[in-house]
Amino acid sequence: MLHSGKTSRDEQFRAEALPWFDDVARFALSLARDRDEADDLTQETFLRALRSWHQYTPGTECRRWLFTICRNHFLRGRERDKRVVSYDDPEVEALAAASIHAAAANRGLGDIFERVDLGDAVTHALDALPAPFREAVVSVDLEDLAYDAAAEVLGVPIGTVRSRLFRGRRLLQKSLLAYATDAGLAVGLDTIRVEDKG
Amino acid sequence: MTMHPMLDCDAVMRQLWDYLDGELTPERMKQIGAHLAVCQRCYPQYQFERRFLDVLAAARNDHPALDQLRLRVMAALKDEGLAGVG
Ligand SMILES: [Zn+2]
């Protein structure tokens, strides 16, 4: 049977784009954080993908392509933060993370991520992250994109993804550590261990 | 114990996240893996970061009303001319 161009487009679209529906809906919600806006964004992403399907190379990473459309549309009409933000060196961020681990260990929270159910605290901490850091963390840590894929989706160089990702992770760790401390889960240095004198 | 004179703890700490993300060359991945296996200083931090990343990955929330949204988007795609849906 001969397929017209449109038939083959529709078949490809159904086979390659639609299976990522849940992922795009979730990613849109992570970006917009407002249900109505996110739902419009999801719909617009798929409409745009259908209209520009000829720009997609079948068999390549369709999810990455859809995420890129989703984020580009999200940015449209939105005043993008044009300030020049100086990001720390990613390796400095990595070393700073080591000192967070040391601080956690000092407070008896070295095992915080296995011992404490941080579900809601993580969601809140993520919501509180400035957008550039949140987008990098969502792309790599939640959506499991490789650095190069995240760079394409976010429209920045890989080095920038790495800086923002590491900075975002460090900010999250700090805020989760503060949460655990406030929740009384830490062992303060001033806690006096009472020995059983018999 | 195999020594890796080229790789000290500081170098491992600098690339720990790249290592956890699998973003290094195979050779570097192997070197760092070998260091972590024997280093009592780096290993606890590796564990800490790994569990942190697990906790983060678990924070991924699915859209709360997917079926409803899917119906809406499929209808819009059908209006746009997509055959074989709805
Ligand atoms: Zn070490």
PDB file of C-alpha atoms and ligand atoms in Angstrom:
ATOM      1  CA  MET A   1       0.000   0.000   0.000  1.00  0.00           C
ATOM      2  CA  LEU A   2       1.282   3.414  -0.952  1.00  0.00           C
ATOM      3  CA  HIS A   3       1.332   6.041   1.728  1.00  0.00           C
ATOM      4  CA  SER A   4       0.800   9.658   0.995  1.00  0.00           C
ATOM      5  CA  GLY A   5       3.191  12.071   2.671  1.00  0.00           C
ATOM      6  CA  LYS A   6       0.555  13.029   5.185  1.00  0.00           C
ATOM      7  CA  THR A   7      -0.289   9.440   6.057  1.00  0.00           C
ATOM      8  CA  SER A   8       3.333   8.701   6.718  1.00  0.00           C
ATOM      9  CA  ARG A   9       3.677  11.907   8.732  1.00  0.00           C
ATOM     10  CA  ASP A  10       0.697  10.989  10.865  1.00  0.00           C
ATOM     11  CA  GLU A  11       1.950   7.456  11.399  1.00  0.00           C
ATOM     12  CA  GLN A  12       5.405   8.675  12.402  1.00  0.00           C
ATOM     13  CA  PHE A  13       3.960  11.286  14.692  1.00  0.00           C
ATOM     14  CA  ARG A  14       1.753   8.745  16.426  1.00  0.00           C
ATOM     15  CA  ALA A  15       4.632   6.283  16.737  1.00  0.00           C
ATOM     16  CA  GLU A  16       7.388   8.659  17.805  1.00  0.00           C
ATOM     17  CA  ALA A  17       5.866  11.752  19.406  1.00  0.00           C
ATOM     18  CA  LEU A  18       2.719  10.566  21.176  1.00  0.00           C
ATOM     19  CA  PRO A  19       4.457   7.955  23.371  1.00  0.00           C
ATOM     20  CA  TRP A  20       6.147  10.902  25.132  1.00  0.00           C
ATOM     21  CA  PHE A  21       2.879  12.500  26.109  1.00  0.00           C
ATOM     22  CA  ASP A  22       3.234  11.818  29.849  1.00  0.00           C
ATOM     23  CA  ASP A  23       6.822  13.052  29.838  1.00  0.00           C
ATOM     24  CA  VAL A  24       5.959  16.305  28.086  1.00  0.00           C
ATOM     25  CA  ALA A  25       2.979  16.906  30.395  1.00  0.00           C
ATOM     26  CA  ARG A  26       5.216  16.414  33.428  1.00  0.00           C
ATOM     27  CA  PHE A  27       8.039  18.530  32.011  1.00  0.00           C
ATOM     28  CA  ALA A  28       5.598  21.352  31.183  1.00  0.00           C
ATOM     29  CA  LEU A  29       4.318  21.244  34.740  1.00  0.00           C
ATOM     30  CA  SER A  30       7.875  21.426  36.072  1.00  0.00           C
ATOM     31  CA  LEU A  31       8.545  24.502  33.958  1.00  0.00           C
ATOM     32  CA  ALA A  32       5.288  26.377  34.429  1.00  0.00           C
ATOM     33  CA  ARG A  33       4.346  25.112  37.901  1.00  0.00           C
ATOM     34  CA  ASP A  34       0.802  26.218  37.216  1.00  0.00           C
ATOM     35  CA  ARG A  35      -1.630  23.555  36.018  1.00  0.00           C
ATOM     36  CA  ASP A  36      -3.546  25.695  33.519  1.00  0.00           C
ATOM     37  CA  GLU A  37      -0.436  27.195  31.993  1.00  0.00           C
ATOM     38  CA  ALA A  38       1.262  23.803  31.921  1.00  0.00           C
ATOM     39  CA  ASP A  39      -1.698  22.161  30.170  1.00  0.00           C
ATOM     40  CA  ASP A  40      -1.785  24.875  27.511  1.00  0.00           C
ATOM     41  CA  LEU A  41       1.936  24.428  27.113  1.00  0.00           C
ATOM     42  CA  THR A  42       1.589  20.673  26.622  1.00  0.00           C
ATOM     43  CA  GLN A  43      -1.115  21.147  24.002  1.00  0.00           C
ATOM     44  CA  GLU A  44       0.881  23.832  22.187  1.00  0.00           C
ATOM     45  CA  THR A  45       3.996  21.644  22.234  1.00  0.00           C
ATOM     46  CA  PHE A  46       2.238  18.807  20.419  1.00  0.00           C
ATOM     47  CA  LEU A  47       0.498  21.121  17.952  1.00  0.00           C
ATOM     48  CA  ARG A  48       3.794  22.768  17.093  1.00  0.00           C
ATOM     49  CA  ALA A  49       5.509  19.403  16.844  1.00  0.00           C
ATOM     50  CA  LEU A  50       2.871  18.212  14.383  1.00  0.00           C
ATOM     51  CA  ARG A  51       3.136  21.365  12.275  1.00  0.00           C
ATOM     52  CA  SER A  52       6.914  21.230  12.156  1.00  0.00           C
ATOM     53  CA  TRP A  53       7.233  17.455  11.964  1.00  0.00           C
ATOM     54  CA  HIS A  54       9.244  17.818   8.733  1.00  0.00           C
ATOM     55  CA  GLN A  55      12.023  19.336  10.864  1.00  0.00           C
ATOM     56  CA  TYR A  56      12.292  16.243  12.981  1.00  0.00           C
ATOM     57  CA  THR A  57      14.614  13.444  11.870  1.00  0.00           C
ATOM     58  CA  PRO A  58      12.733  10.179  12.400  1.00  0.00           C
ATOM     59  CA  GLY A  59      14.485   7.781  14.695  1.00  0.00           C
ATOM     60  CA  THR A  60      16.378  10.470  16.621  1.00  0.00           C
ATOM     61  CA  GLU A  61      15.563  11.453  20.181  1.00  0.00           C
ATOM     62  CA  CYS A  62      12.016  12.649  19.909  1.00  0.00           C
ATOM     63  CA  ARG A  63      11.654  13.310  23.627  1.00  0.00           C
ATOM     64  CA  ARG A  64      14.573  15.730  23.548  1.00  0.00           C
ATOM     65  CA  TRP A  65      13.068  17.464  20.510  1.00  0.00           C
ATOM     66  CA  LEU A  66       9.649  17.773  22.188  1.00  0.00           C
ATOM     67  CA  PHE A  67      11.196  19.109  25.405  1.00  0.00           C
ATOM     68  CA  THR A  68      13.047  21.734  23.369  1.00  0.00           C
ATOM     69  CA  ILE A  69       9.814  22.868  21.688  1.00  0.00           C
ATOM     70  CA  CYS A  70       8.101  22.902  25.060  1.00  0.00           C
ATOM     71  CA  ARG A  71      10.732  25.061  26.692  1.00  0.00           C
ATOM     72  CA  ASN A  72      11.038  27.435  23.727  1.00  0.00           C
ATOM     73  CA  HIS A  73       7.323  28.013  23.759  1.00  0.00           C
ATOM     74  CA  PHE A  74       7.357  28.444  27.524  1.00  0.00           C
ATOM     75  CA  LEU A  75       9.917  31.241  27.159  1.00  0.00           C
ATOM     76  CA  ARG A  76       7.955  33.059  24.491  1.00  0.00           C
ATOM     77  CA  GLY A  77       6.294  36.172  25.730  1.00  0.00           C
ATOM     78  CA  ARG A  78       7.950  35.708  29.067  1.00  0.00           C
ATOM     79  CA  GLU A  79      10.404  38.323  30.153  1.00  0.00           C
ATOM     80  CA  ARG A  80      13.559  36.316  30.255  1.00  0.00           C
ATOM     81  CA  ASP A  81      15.925  37.246  32.994  1.00  0.00           C
ATOM     82  CA  LYS A  82      18.578  39.070  31.015  1.00  0.00           C
ATOM     83  CA  ARG A  83      20.784  39.910  33.939  1.00  0.00           C
ATOM     84  CA  VAL A  84      24.243  38.556  33.660  1.00  0.00           C
ATOM     85  CA  VAL A  85      24.472  36.029  36.384  1.00  0.00           C
ATOM     86  CA  SER A  86      27.907  34.918  37.333  1.00  0.00           C
ATOM     87  CA  TYR A  87      27.945  31.231  38.020  1.00  0.00           C
ATOM     88  CA  ASP A  88      30.545  29.644  40.136  1.00  0.00           C
ATOM     89  CA  ASP A  89      32.983  27.243  38.668  1.00  0.00           C
ATOM     90  CA  PRO A  90      31.321  23.802  38.600  1.00  0.00           C
ATOM     91  CA  GLU A  91      34.316  22.212  40.233  1.00  0.00           C
ATOM     92  CA  VAL A  92      34.123  24.719  43.047  1.00  0.00           C
ATOM     93  CA  GLU A  93      30.481  23.692  43.423  1.00  0.00           C
ATOM     94  CA  ALA A  94      31.506  20.061  43.577  1.00  0.00           C
ATOM     95  CA  LEU A  95      33.990  20.816  46.329  1.00  0.00           C
ATOM     96  CA  ALA A  96      31.433  22.915  48.190  1.00  0.00           C
ATOM     97  CA  ALA A  97      29.162  19.869  48.119  1.00  0.00           C
ATOM     98  CA  ALA A  98      31.884  17.999  49.996  1.00  0.00           C
ATOM     99  CA  SER A  99      31.704  20.556  52.782  1.00  0.00           C
ATOM    100  CA  ILE A 100      27.914  20.131  52.912  1.00  0.00           C
ATOM    101  CA  HIS A 101      28.421  16.439  53.397  1.00  0.00           C
ATOM    102  CA  ALA A 102      30.896  17.176  56.181  1.00  0.00           C
ATOM    103  CA  ALA A 103      28.416  19.553  57.834  1.00  0.00           C
ATOM    104  CA  ALA A 104      25.669  16.942  57.537  1.00  0.00           C
ATOM    105  CA  ALA A 105      27.889  14.282  59.050  1.00  0.00           C
ATOM    106  CA  ASN A 106      28.783  16.611  61.927  1.00  0.00           C
ATOM    107  CA  ARG A 107      25.130  17.071  62.731  1.00  0.00           C
ATOM    108  CA  GLY A 108      24.386  13.370  62.647  1.00  0.00           C
ATOM    109  CA  LEU A 109      22.729  13.756  59.244  1.00  0.00           C
ATOM    110  CA  GLY A 110      25.240  11.874  57.141  1.00  0.00           C
ATOM    111  CA  ASP A 111      22.493   9.379  56.362  1.00  0.00           C
ATOM    112  CA  ILE A 112      19.725  11.967  55.971  1.00  0.00           C
ATOM    113  CA  PHE A 113      18.815  10.838  52.454  1.00  0.00           C
ATOM    114  CA  GLU A 114      18.156   7.253  53.498  1.00  0.00           C
ATOM    115  CA  ARG A 115      16.828   7.865  56.996  1.00  0.00           C
ATOM    116  CA  VAL A 116      14.366  10.700  56.494  1.00  0.00           C
ATOM    117  CA  ASP A 117      11.336  10.819  54.198  1.00  0.00           C
ATOM    118  CA  LEU A 118      11.996  14.096  52.415  1.00  0.00           C
ATOM    119  CA  GLY A 119       9.334  13.812  49.715  1.00  0.00           C
ATOM    120  CA  ASP A 120       7.442  17.072  50.308  1.00  0.00           C
ATOM    121  CA  ALA A 121      10.540  18.916  51.453  1.00  0.00           C
ATOM    122  CA  VAL A 122      12.255  18.079  48.165  1.00  0.00           C
ATOM    123  CA  THR A 123       9.281  19.347  46.164  1.00  0.00           C
ATOM    124  CA  HIS A 124       9.213  22.591  48.134  1.00  0.00           C
ATOM    125  CA  ALA A 125      12.958  23.066  47.875  1.00  0.00           C
ATOM    126  CA  LEU A 126      12.791  22.520  44.112  1.00  0.00           C
ATOM    127  CA  ASP A 127       9.979  25.053  43.769  1.00  0.00           C
ATOM    128  CA  ALA A 128      12.053  27.589  45.668  1.00  0.00           C
ATOM    129  CA  LEU A 129      15.090  27.227  43.389  1.00  0.00           C
ATOM    130  CA  PRO A 130      15.691  30.099  40.949  1.00  0.00           C
ATOM    131  CA  ALA A 131      14.494  29.058  37.466  1.00  0.00           C
ATOM    132  CA  PRO A 132      17.884  28.487  35.766  1.00  0.00           C
ATOM    133  CA  PHE A 133      18.946  26.069  38.491  1.00  0.00           C
ATOM    134  CA  ARG A 134      15.554  24.389  38.728  1.00  0.00           C
ATOM    135  CA  GLU A 135      15.432  23.782  34.976  1.00  0.00           C
ATOM    136  CA  ALA A 136      18.866  22.166  34.995  1.00  0.00           C
ATOM    137  CA  VAL A 137      18.010  19.942  37.975  1.00  0.00           C
ATOM    138  CA  VAL A 138      14.613  18.968  36.523  1.00  0.00           C
ATOM    139  CA  SER A 139      16.157  18.117  33.136  1.00  0.00           C
ATOM    140  CA  VAL A 140      19.057  16.032  34.408  1.00  0.00           C
ATOM    141  CA  ASP A 141      17.977  14.661  37.778  1.00  0.00           C
ATOM    142  CA  LEU A 142      14.237  14.225  37.302  1.00  0.00           C
ATOM    143  CA  GLU A 143      13.959  13.700  33.563  1.00  0.00           C
ATOM    144  CA  ASP A 144      17.264  11.880  33.273  1.00  0.00           C
ATOM    145  CA  LEU A 145      18.617  13.839  30.306  1.00  0.00           C
ATOM    146  CA  ALA A 146      22.342  13.642  29.588  1.00  0.00           C
ATOM    147  CA  TYR A 147      24.252  16.932  29.854  1.00  0.00           C
ATOM    148  CA  ASP A 148      24.325  17.394  26.070  1.00  0.00           C
ATOM    149  CA  ALA A 149      20.575  16.766  25.757  1.00  0.00           C
ATOM    150  CA  ALA A 150      19.846  19.171  28.612  1.00  0.00           C
ATOM    151  CA  ALA A 151      22.052  21.774  26.912  1.00  0.00           C
ATOM    152  CA  GLU A 152      19.998  21.464  23.740  1.00  0.00           C
ATOM    153  CA  VAL A 153      16.664  21.617  25.564  1.00  0.00           C
ATOM    154  CA  LEU A 154      17.707  24.593  27.694  1.00  0.00           C
ATOM    155  CA  GLY A 155      19.499  26.370  24.846  1.00  0.00           C
ATOM    156  CA  VAL A 156      22.771  26.874  26.711  1.00  0.00           C
ATOM    157  CA  PRO A 157      26.285  25.391  26.432  1.00  0.00           C
ATOM    158  CA  ILE A 158      27.058  22.148  28.258  1.00  0.00           C
ATOM    159  CA  GLY A 159      29.369  23.986  30.658  1.00  0.00           C
ATOM    160  CA  THR A 160      26.467  26.187  31.704  1.00  0.00           C
ATOM    161  CA  VAL A 161      24.212  23.180  32.288  1.00  0.00           C
ATOM    162  CA  ARG A 162      26.899  21.681  34.459  1.00  0.00           C
ATOM    163  CA  SER A 163      27.391  24.879  36.522  1.00  0.00           C
ATOM    164  CA  ARG A 164      23.663  25.382  36.995  1.00  0.00           C
ATOM    165  CA  LEU A 165      23.067  21.747  37.793  1.00  0.00           C
ATOM    166  CA  PHE A 166      25.807  21.586  40.410  1.00  0.00           C
ATOM    167  CA  ARG A 167      24.809  24.889  41.935  1.00  0.00           C
ATOM    168  CA  GLY A 168      21.169  23.797  42.002  1.00  0.00           C
ATOM    169  CA  ARG A 169      22.056  20.522  43.694  1.00  0.00           C
ATOM    170  CA  ARG A 170      24.133  22.296  46.297  1.00  0.00           C
ATOM    171  CA  LEU A 171      21.324  24.770  47.040  1.00  0.00           C
ATOM    172  CA  LEU A 172      18.890  21.862  47.378  1.00  0.00           C
ATOM    173  CA  GLN A 173      21.186  20.040  49.760  1.00  0.00           C
ATOM    174  CA  LYS A 174      21.570  23.130  51.885  1.00  0.00           C
ATOM    175  CA  SER A 175      17.863  23.651  52.072  1.00  0.00           C
ATOM    176  CA  LEU A 176      17.149  19.984  52.865  1.00  0.00           C
ATOM    177  CA  LEU A 177      19.785  20.051  55.565  1.00  0.00           C
ATOM    178  CA  ALA A 178      18.184  23.172  57.033  1.00  0.00           C
ATOM    179  CA  TYR A 179      14.797  21.463  56.867  1.00  0.00           C
ATOM    180  CA  ALA A 180      16.083  18.400  58.712  1.00  0.00           C
ATOM    181  CA  THR A 181      17.755  20.575  61.315  1.00  0.00           C
ATOM    182  CA  ASP A 182      14.560  22.593  61.869  1.00  0.00           C
ATOM    183  CA  ALA A 183      12.602  19.372  62.116  1.00  0.00           C
ATOM    184  CA  GLY A 184      14.803  18.409  65.044  1.00  0.00           C
ATOM    185  CA  LEU A 185      16.468  15.575  63.199  1.00  0.00           C
ATOM    186  CA  ALA A 186      19.988  16.859  63.654  1.00  0.00           C
ATOM    187  CA  VAL A 187      22.195  16.170  66.567  1.00  0.00           C
ATOM    188  CA  GLY A 188      23.418  19.614  67.555  1.00  0.00           C
ATOM    189  CA  LEU A 189      26.964  20.030  68.658  1.00  0.00           C
ATOM    190  CA  ASP A 190      25.651  21.390  71.931  1.00  0.00           C
ATOM    191  CA  THR A 191      23.632  18.274  72.646  1.00  0.00           C
ATOM    192  CA  ILE A 192      24.927  16.738  75.819  1.00  0.00           C
ATOM    193  CA  ARG A 193      24.998  13.041  75.810  1.00  0.00           C
ATOM    194  CA  VAL A 194      23.819  11.914  79.227  1.00  0.00           C
ATOM    195  CA  GLU A 195      25.704   8.893  80.321  1.00  0.00           C
ATOM    196  CA  ASP A 196      23.944   6.312  82.373  1.00  0.00           C
ATOM    197  CA  LYS A 197      25.688   6.539  85.724  1.00  0.00           C
ATOM    198  CA  GLY A 198      23.947   3.437  86.980  1.00  0.00           C
TER     199      GLY A 198
ATOM    200  CA  MET B   1      45.769  -2.344  46.860  1.00  0.00           C
ATOM    201  CA  THR B   2      46.200  -0.726  43.493  1.00  0.00           C
ATOM    202  CA  MET B   3      47.518   2.781  43.728  1.00  0.00           C
ATOM    203  CA  HIS B   4      46.376   5.531  41.395  1.00  0.00           C
ATOM    204  CA  PRO B   5      49.073   8.138  41.811  1.00  0.00           C
ATOM    205  CA  MET B   6      47.444  10.338  39.168  1.00  0.00           C
ATOM    206  CA  LEU B   7      44.163  10.527  41.028  1.00  0.00           C
ATOM    207  CA  ASP B   8      44.039  12.046  44.486  1.00  0.00           C
ATOM    208  CA  CYS B   9      40.957  12.607  46.651  1.00  0.00           C
ATOM    209  CA  ASP B  10      40.679  16.206  45.556  1.00  0.00           C
ATOM    210  CA  ALA B  11      40.470  15.211  41.887  1.00  0.00           C
ATOM    211  CA  VAL B  12      37.813  12.616  42.713  1.00  0.00           C
ATOM    212  CA  MET B  13      35.757  15.158  44.678  1.00  0.00           C
ATOM    213  CA  ARG B  14      35.888  17.584  41.761  1.00  0.00           C
ATOM    214  CA  GLN B  15      34.454  15.010  39.381  1.00  0.00           C
ATOM    215  CA  LEU B  16      32.180  13.127  41.726  1.00  0.00           C
ATOM    216  CA  TRP B  17      28.961  14.462  40.230  1.00  0.00           C
ATOM    217  CA  ASP B  18      30.174  13.928  36.669  1.00  0.00           C
ATOM    218  CA  TYR B  19      31.001  10.388  37.749  1.00  0.00           C
ATOM    219  CA  LEU B  20      27.555   9.825  39.280  1.00  0.00           C
ATOM    220  CA  ASP B  21      25.991  11.200  36.109  1.00  0.00           C
ATOM    221  CA  GLY B  22      28.096   8.883  33.946  1.00  0.00           C
ATOM    222  CA  GLU B  23      29.452  11.860  32.021  1.00  0.00           C
ATOM    223  CA  LEU B  24      33.173  11.009  32.048  1.00  0.00           C
ATOM    224  CA  THR B  25      35.278   9.001  29.626  1.00  0.00           C
ATOM    225  CA  PRO B  26      35.200   5.229  30.229  1.00  0.00           C
ATOM    226  CA  GLU B  27      38.804   5.403  31.407  1.00  0.00           C
ATOM    227  CA  ARG B  28      38.055   8.149  33.907  1.00  0.00           C
ATOM    228  CA  MET B  29      34.936   6.342  35.113  1.00  0.00           C
ATOM    229  CA  LYS B  30      37.091   3.301  35.808  1.00  0.00           C
ATOM    230  CA  GLN B  31      39.772   5.301  37.609  1.00  0.00           C
ATOM    231  CA  ILE B  32      37.295   7.009  39.883  1.00  0.00           C
ATOM    232  CA  GLY B  33      35.405   3.774  40.525  1.00  0.00           C
ATOM    233  CA  ALA B  34      38.679   2.153  41.543  1.00  0.00           C
ATOM    234  CA  HIS B  35      39.531   5.051  43.858  1.00  0.00           C
ATOM    235  CA  LEU B  36      36.104   4.978  45.520  1.00  0.00           C
ATOM    236  CA  ALA B  37      36.372   1.258  46.108  1.00  0.00           C
ATOM    237  CA  VAL B  38      39.399   1.725  48.327  1.00  0.00           C
ATOM    238  CA  CYS B  39      39.156   5.262  49.702  1.00  0.00           C
ATOM    239  CA  GLN B  40      37.490   5.609  53.079  1.00  0.00           C
ATOM    240  CA  ARG B  41      37.483   9.356  52.773  1.00  0.00           C
ATOM    241  CA  CYS B  42      35.704   9.625  49.423  1.00  0.00           C
ATOM    242  CA  TYR B  43      33.361   6.668  49.675  1.00  0.00           C
ATOM    243  CA  PRO B  44      31.001   8.130  52.330  1.00  0.00           C
ATOM    244  CA  GLN B  45      30.558  11.253  50.277  1.00  0.00           C
ATOM    245  CA  TYR B  46      29.914   9.197  47.194  1.00  0.00           C
ATOM    246  CA  GLN B  47      27.172   7.344  49.113  1.00  0.00           C
ATOM    247  CA  PHE B  48      25.722  10.616  50.377  1.00  0.00           C
ATOM    248  CA  GLU B  49      25.535  12.132  46.881  1.00  0.00           C
ATOM    249  CA  ARG B  50      24.206   8.955  45.316  1.00  0.00           C
ATOM    250  CA  ARG B  51      21.333   8.780  47.808  1.00  0.00           C
ATOM    251  CA  PHE B  52      20.658  12.463  47.356  1.00  0.00           C
ATOM    252  CA  LEU B  53      20.284  11.898  43.611  1.00  0.00           C
ATOM    253  CA  ASP B  54      17.960   8.934  44.288  1.00  0.00           C
ATOM    254  CA  VAL B  55      15.794  11.147  46.503  1.00  0.00           C
ATOM    255  CA  LEU B  56      15.697  13.816  43.799  1.00  0.00           C
ATOM    256  CA  ALA B  57      14.755  11.322  41.082  1.00  0.00           C
ATOM    257  CA  ALA B  58      11.930  10.084  43.311  1.00  0.00           C
ATOM    258  CA  ALA B  59      10.563  13.640  43.523  1.00  0.00           C
ATOM    259  CA  ARG B  60       9.427  13.383  39.912  1.00  0.00           C
ATOM    260  CA  ASN B  61       5.668  13.816  40.023  1.00  0.00           C
ATOM    261  CA  ASP B  62       3.400  12.744  37.236  1.00  0.00           C
ATOM    262  CA  HIS B  63       0.774  15.125  36.005  1.00  0.00           C
ATOM    263  CA  PRO B  64      -2.259  14.654  38.302  1.00  0.00           C
ATOM    264  CA  ALA B  65      -4.914  14.489  35.570  1.00  0.00           C
ATOM    265  CA  LEU B  66      -3.188  12.917  32.603  1.00  0.00           C
ATOM    266  CA  ASP B  67      -6.190  11.164  31.044  1.00  0.00           C
ATOM    267  CA  GLN B  68      -8.208  14.339  30.946  1.00  0.00           C
ATOM    268  CA  LEU B  69      -5.329  16.314  29.451  1.00  0.00           C
ATOM    269  CA  ARG B  70      -4.613  13.584  26.920  1.00  0.00           C
ATOM    270  CA  LEU B  71      -8.203  13.661  25.652  1.00  0.00           C
ATOM    271  CA  ARG B  72      -8.024  17.410  25.260  1.00  0.00           C
ATOM    272  CA  VAL B  73      -4.712  17.383  23.380  1.00  0.00           C
ATOM    273  CA  MET B  74      -5.735  14.477  21.130  1.00  0.00           C
ATOM    274  CA  ALA B  75      -8.882  16.402  20.164  1.00  0.00           C
ATOM    275  CA  ALA B  76      -6.761  19.460  19.342  1.00  0.00           C
ATOM    276  CA  LEU B  77      -4.380  17.334  17.248  1.00  0.00           C
ATOM    277  CA  LYS B  78      -7.312  15.799  15.394  1.00  0.00           C
ATOM    278  CA  ASP B  79      -8.616  19.306  14.627  1.00  0.00           C
ATOM    279  CA  GLU B  80      -5.140  20.107  13.350  1.00  0.00           C
ATOM    280  CA  GLY B  81      -5.450  17.242  10.872  1.00  0.00           C
ATOM    281  CA  LEU B  82      -3.758  14.328  12.619  1.00  0.00           C
ATOM    282  CA  ALA B  83      -5.365  11.076  11.487  1.00  0.00           C
ATOM    283  CA  GLY B  84      -5.802   8.009  13.625  1.00  0.00           C
ATOM    284  CA  VAL B  85      -6.422   9.618  17.002  1.00  0.00           C
ATOM    285  CA  GLY B  86      -9.573  10.184  19.060  1.00  0.00           C
TER     286      GLY B  86
HETATM  287 ZN    ZN C   1      39.665   9.580  48.156  1.00  0.00          ZN
END
